[in-house]
Coordinates of C-alpha atoms in Angstrom, one line a residue:
X74 CA -8.9 -37.5 -3.1
X75 CA -7.3 -34.6 -4.5
X76 CA -4.2 -34.5 -3.8
X77 CA -2.0 -31.1 -4.6
X78 CA 1.7 -30.5 -3.6
X79 CA 3.0 -27.0 -1.8
X80 CA 4.7 -27.2 -5.7
X81 CA 1.9 -27.7 -7.1
X82 CA 0.3 -25.0 -5.1
X83 CA 3.0 -22.8 -6.0
X84 CA 2.2 -23.1 -9.4
X85 CA -1.3 -22.2 -9.1
X86 CA -0.3 -19.2 -7.1
X87 CA 2.2 -17.9 -9.8
X88 CA -0.8 -16.2 -12.0
X89 CA -3.4 -15.2 -9.4
X90 CA -2.6 -11.1 -8.4
X91 CA -3.6 -9.9 -5.3
X92 CA -5.4 -6.9 -7.3
X93 CA -8.3 -10.3 -7.9
X94 CA -8.9 -10.2 -3.7
X95 CA -11.7 -7.6 -4.1
X96 CA -14.1 -10.1 -3.1
X97 CA -13.7 -10.6 0.7
X98 CA -15.5 -14.2 1.7
X99 CA -15.5 -14.2 5.6
X100 CA -14.5 -14.4 9.4
X101 CA -15.6 -13.5 12.7
X102 CA -17.0 -15.4 15.1
X103 CA -18.3 -15.1 18.6
X104 CA -17.6 -16.5 22.8
X105 CA -17.0 -14.8 25.8
X106 CA -13.1 -16.4 26.4
X107 CA -10.3 -13.6 26.1
X108 CA -7.7 -16.0 25.7
X109 CA -6.6 -18.6 22.9
X110 CA -7.5 -21.6 21.0
X111 CA -10.4 -22.8 19.2
X112 CA -13.7 -21.2 19.5
X113 CA -17.2 -22.1 20.3
X114 CA -19.5 -20.3 18.1
X115 CA -18.5 -18.0 14.5
X116 CA -20.5 -15.5 12.3
X117 CA -19.2 -16.8 8.7
X118 CA -20.9 -15.0 7.1
X119 CA -18.8 -11.8 8.6
X120 CA -16.0 -10.1 6.0
X121 CA -12.7 -9.0 7.7
X122 CA -12.3 -5.4 10.0
X123 CA -11.5 -3.4 6.3
X124 CA -11.7 -3.2 2.4
X125 CA -9.2 -5.1 1.0
X126 CA -6.2 -3.2 0.4
X127 CA -4.6 -2.3 -3.3
X128 CA -1.6 -4.4 -4.7
X129 CA 0.8 -1.9 -4.4
X130 CA 0.4 -1.8 -0.7
X131 CA 0.7 -5.6 -0.7
X132 CA 4.0 -6.3 -1.4
X133 CA 7.4 -7.0 0.5
X134 CA 8.9 -3.3 -0.5
X135 CA 5.7 -1.9 0.7
X136 CA 4.3 -3.9 4.7
X137 CA 5.7 -2.7 7.9
X138 CA 7.0 -6.2 8.7
X139 CA 8.8 -7.1 12.2
X140 CA 12.2 -7.7 9.8
X141 CA 12.9 -5.7 6.7
X142 CA 12.1 -7.6 4.1
X143 CA 11.7 -10.7 5.9
X144 CA 7.5 -12.5 6.1
X145 CA 7.7 -13.7 11.0
X146 CA 5.3 -16.3 11.6
X147 CA 4.6 -17.5 14.7
X148 CA 3.1 -20.6 15.8
X149 CA 2.8 -23.3 18.9
X150 CA 5.4 -25.7 19.6
X151 CA 5.0 -28.3 19.3
X152 CA 2.5 -27.9 16.0
X153 CA 0.4 -30.6 15.6
X154 CA -1.1 -32.5 12.8
X155 CA -2.6 -32.1 10.4
X156 CA -1.8 -28.1 10.9
X157 CA 1.7 -29.5 10.3
X158 CA 3.7 -32.3 10.0
X159 CA 6.7 -33.8 11.8
X160 CA 6.6 -30.0 14.2
X161 CA 7.9 -28.9 11.5
X162 CA 6.4 -25.2 10.5
X163 CA 9.1 -24.4 7.8
X164 CA 8.6 -27.6 5.0
X165 CA 5.3 -26.4 3.9
X166 CA 3.6 -30.0 5.1
X167 CA 0.1 -29.7 7.0
X168 CA -3.1 -27.6 6.7
X169 CA -1.6 -24.5 8.6
X170 CA 1.9 -24.5 7.2
X171 CA 0.8 -25.0 3.5
X172 CA -1.9 -22.0 4.1
X173 CA 1.0 -19.7 5.7
X174 CA 3.2 -19.9 3.1
X175 CA 0.2 -19.3 0.6
X176 CA -0.2 -16.5 1.7
X177 CA 3.1 -15.0 1.9
X178 CA 3.4 -15.8 -1.7
X179 CA 0.3 -13.7 -2.6
X180 CA 1.9 -11.3 -0.6
X181 CA 5.0 -11.7 -2.6
X182 CA 7.1 -13.4 -0.5
X183 CA 9.4 -16.3 -1.7
X184 CA 9.9 -19.3 0.9
X185 CA 13.4 -18.1 1.7
X186 CA 12.2 -14.4 2.9
X187 CA 9.6 -16.2 5.3
X188 CA 10.8 -17.2 9.0
X189 CA 9.0 -19.6 11.9
X190 CA 9.2 -18.8 15.4
X191 CA 7.3 -20.5 18.0
X192 CA 4.9 -18.8 20.6
X193 CA 2.8 -20.5 23.1
X194 CA -0.9 -21.1 22.9
X195 CA -2.4 -18.3 25.4
X196 CA 0.1 -15.7 24.4
X197 CA -0.7 -15.5 21.1
X198 CA -3.7 -13.7 21.7
X199 CA -2.6 -11.7 24.8
X200 CA -2.7 -7.8 23.9
X201 CA 0.6 -6.2 23.4
X202 CA 3.3 -6.0 20.7
X203 CA 4.1 -9.2 18.8
X204 CA 7.4 -10.8 17.9
X205 CA 6.0 -12.1 14.6
X206 CA 3.7 -10.5 11.7
X207 CA 0.9 -13.1 11.9
X208 CA 0.3 -16.4 14.0
X209 CA -1.6 -19.7 12.2
X210 CA -2.3 -22.1 14.9
X211 CA -6.5 -23.1 14.9
X212 CA -7.0 -20.1 16.6
X213 CA -11.0 -19.3 16.1
X214 CA -12.1 -15.7 15.7
X215 CA -13.9 -14.5 18.4
X216 CA -15.6 -10.7 19.2
X217 CA -13.7 -11.2 22.9
X218 CA -10.3 -11.6 21.0
X219 CA -10.8 -9.0 18.6
X220 CA -10.6 -6.6 22.1
X221 CA -6.6 -7.3 21.9
X222 CA -5.4 -8.7 18.6
X223 CA -6.4 -8.7 14.8
X224 CA -7.5 -11.6 12.9
X225 CA -7.6 -11.9 9.1
X226 CA -10.5 -13.9 7.0
X227 CA -11.0 -17.0 8.2
X228 CA -8.9 -19.8 6.6
X229 CA -10.9 -22.1 8.1
X230 CA -14.1 -23.8 9.3
X231 CA -14.6 -26.2 12.0
X232 CA -16.5 -27.9 14.3
X233 CA -15.9 -29.1 17.9
X234 CA -15.7 -32.6 17.8
X235 CA -15.7 -35.1 21.3
X236 CA -13.2 -38.5 21.2
X237 CA -13.0 -41.2 23.8
X238 CA -11.6 -45.3 24.2
X239 CA -13.5 -47.6 23.2
X240 CA -15.7 -48.8 25.9
X241 CA -15.5 -45.8 28.1
X242 CA -18.7 -44.8 29.6
X243 CA -19.9 -42.1 26.8
X244 CA -18.9 -44.8 23.5
X245 CA -21.5 -44.6 21.7
X246 CA -23.3 -41.4 23.2
X247 CA -25.8 -39.6 20.5
X248 CA -26.4 -36.8 22.3
X249 CA -25.6 -34.0 24.2
X250 CA -28.0 -35.4 27.3
X251 CA -25.8 -38.4 27.4
X252 CA -22.7 -36.6 28.1
X253 CA -24.0 -34.7 31.0
X254 CA -22.4 -36.9 33.6
X255 CA -18.8 -37.4 31.8
X256 CA -15.6 -35.4 32.9
X257 CA -14.5 -33.8 29.9
X258 CA -11.4 -31.7 29.2
X259 CA -9.7 -29.6 26.7
X260 CA -6.8 -27.5 26.1
X261 CA -6.8 -23.8 28.3
X262 CA -8.4 -21.1 27.0
X263 CA -9.5 -22.7 23.7
X264 CA -13.6 -22.7 22.2
X265 CA -13.1 -26.6 22.9
X266 CA -13.5 -25.6 26.5
X267 CA -16.7 -23.1 25.7
X268 CA -17.8 -25.7 24.3
X269 CA -18.4 -27.7 26.9
X270 CA -18.9 -25.3 29.2
X271 CA -21.7 -23.9 27.1
X272 CA -23.3 -26.6 24.8
X273 CA -22.2 -29.7 26.4
X274 CA -22.8 -28.0 30.4
X275 CA -22.2 -31.5 31.9
X276 CA -22.6 -31.6 35.8
X277 CA -18.6 -32.4 36.3
X278 CA -16.3 -29.2 36.2
X279 CA -14.1 -30.2 32.9
X280 CA -10.7 -30.3 33.0
X281 CA -8.1 -27.8 31.8
X282 CA -4.8 -29.1 30.2
X283 CA -2.0 -26.8 29.2
X284 CA -1.3 -28.7 25.8
X285 CA -3.4 -31.6 24.2
X286 CA -1.1 -33.8 24.7
X287 CA -1.5 -33.6 28.5
X288 CA -5.1 -34.2 28.0
X289 CA -4.5 -37.1 25.6
X290 CA -2.6 -38.7 28.7
X291 CA -5.4 -37.9 31.0
X292 CA -7.2 -40.1 28.5
X293 CA -5.4 -42.7 28.5
X294 CA -4.6 -43.2 32.6
X295 CA -8.7 -42.6 32.9
X296 CA -8.9 -39.2 34.8
X297 CA -11.1 -38.1 32.2
X298 CA -14.0 -40.0 30.0
X299 CA -13.2 -37.4 27.1
X300 CA -11.7 -34.7 25.4
X301 CA -13.1 -31.9 22.9
X302 CA -10.9 -30.7 20.0
X303 CA -11.8 -29.8 16.0
X304 CA -12.5 -32.5 14.1
X305 CA -9.2 -33.2 11.9
X306 CA -7.6 -32.7 15.8
X307 CA -9.7 -35.1 16.3
X308 CA -9.0 -37.6 13.6
X309 CA -5.4 -36.8 14.5
X310 CA -6.1 -38.4 18.2
X311 CA -7.8 -41.4 17.9
X312 CA -6.4 -42.0 15.2
X313 CA -2.5 -41.7 15.4
X314 CA -2.1 -41.1 19.3
X315 CA -5.0 -43.4 21.0
X316 CA -4.7 -47.1 20.9
X317 CA -8.3 -47.0 21.0
X318 CA -9.7 -43.8 20.3
X319 CA -12.9 -42.8 19.0
X320 CA -14.8 -40.3 17.7
X321 CA -18.0 -40.3 19.8
X322 CA -19.8 -37.2 17.9
X323 CA -19.1 -34.0 16.1
X324 CA -21.6 -31.0 18.2
X325 CA -24.2 -29.0 17.1
X326 CA -22.7 -25.9 15.3
X327 CA -24.0 -22.7 17.5
X328 CA -26.2 -20.3 15.5
X329 CA -26.2 -23.0 13.0
X330 CA -22.6 -20.7 11.8
X331 CA -19.9 -22.7 11.7
X332 CA -16.7 -21.2 13.6
X333 CA -13.4 -20.2 11.4
X334 CA -9.8 -20.3 12.3
X335 CA -8.1 -16.7 11.1
X336 CA -4.2 -15.7 11.5
X337 CA -3.7 -13.9 14.8
X338 CA -2.0 -10.2 14.4
X339 CA -1.4 -7.6 16.5
X340 CA -3.6 -5.0 17.4
X341 CA -4.3 -2.5 14.9
X342 CA -1.5 -3.8 12.3
X343 CA -0.9 -2.4 9.6
X344 CA -0.8 -5.8 8.0
X345 CA -4.5 -6.9 8.6
X346 CA -6.0 -6.4 5.4
X347 CA -3.0 -7.1 3.2
X348 CA -3.5 -11.1 4.7
X349 CA -6.9 -11.3 4.6
X350 CA -6.9 -10.4 0.9
X351 CA -4.7 -12.6 0.5
X352 CA -6.8 -15.2 2.4
X353 CA -9.9 -14.0 0.7
X354 CA -8.2 -14.7 -2.4
X355 CA -7.4 -17.8 -1.8
X356 CA -10.4 -19.1 -0.8
X357 CA -11.8 -17.3 -4.0
X358 CA -9.0 -19.0 -6.4
X359 CA -10.1 -22.9 -4.9
X360 CA -6.8 -23.4 -3.2
X361 CA -7.5 -23.1 0.1
X362 CA -10.1 -26.2 -0.8
X363 CA -6.9 -27.7 -2.7
X364 CA -4.9 -28.1 0.7
X365 CA -7.7 -28.8 2.4
X366 CA -8.1 -31.8 -0.1
X367 CA -4.8 -32.5 -0.1
X368 CA -4.1 -32.2 4.0
X369 CA -7.6 -32.1 5.8
X370 CA -10.1 -34.5 4.1
X371 CA -11.8 -37.0 5.7
X372 CA -14.8 -38.8 6.3
X373 CA -17.2 -36.6 8.8
X374 CA -18.3 -37.4 12.3
X375 CA -22.0 -38.1 13.5
X376 CA -23.4 -35.1 14.7
X377 CA -25.0 -35.3 18.1
X378 CA -28.3 -34.1 18.7

């Protein structure tokens, strides 16, 4: 596995200028949900909302941030692994923390010029003013959410995954049909929930939880048969949070395209193009891949038919 510390990433980023962001690589996704979380189905072939801005438009001196000279980044509490480590987004550890600091550096901010705030998952994608410049919290890009907020280009392609306890009724399932009678759960407002209702379509209504921790506890208590989450979170849950957790399999990609996580900004934010350009540059330059190798590299899961 390619290991790259945030210090190494920063050395690499130092030689990258925002002018190289002229190539916009990706973003987008569709769903009918209007809340928050990971989303089912996206079109990774689309790009961010606007053309890349000029480099001199995206500096701490010119960007209209919540606090002058400071980049305010939001995430939820708790902040889960492997996206964050030790529930501390400020340490630069975990995929999303590392990506956030890489975006900040690409925009010209030092680590000391970055401030983190905690914002509940559901509140992030609701319309209205924001107390942050952008949020990273495994929020999938969907057209429904675009009506209320802006998204950056996608910084991670994700698939939804079913997990359970060893020996459960769905342990060993290889198809969606075998999940038809299962009681499944997911975090409220997420595309994981949408994946249950739209792709799996079990006979029982899905259980809805405010947090993934509550879903894990319900699985431990036997209240549900399985949980639907993104693949990296599935690995964390089965390896760390559950004593006998197993991955049943990943869901097929809707329309053959992966959903994507994107940074969330206020609707019509003056920062959207700059953040998207920074993400595009990190993807083009291979930095996102390096961060992924450090924090998310693992074996794949079988796909359910």
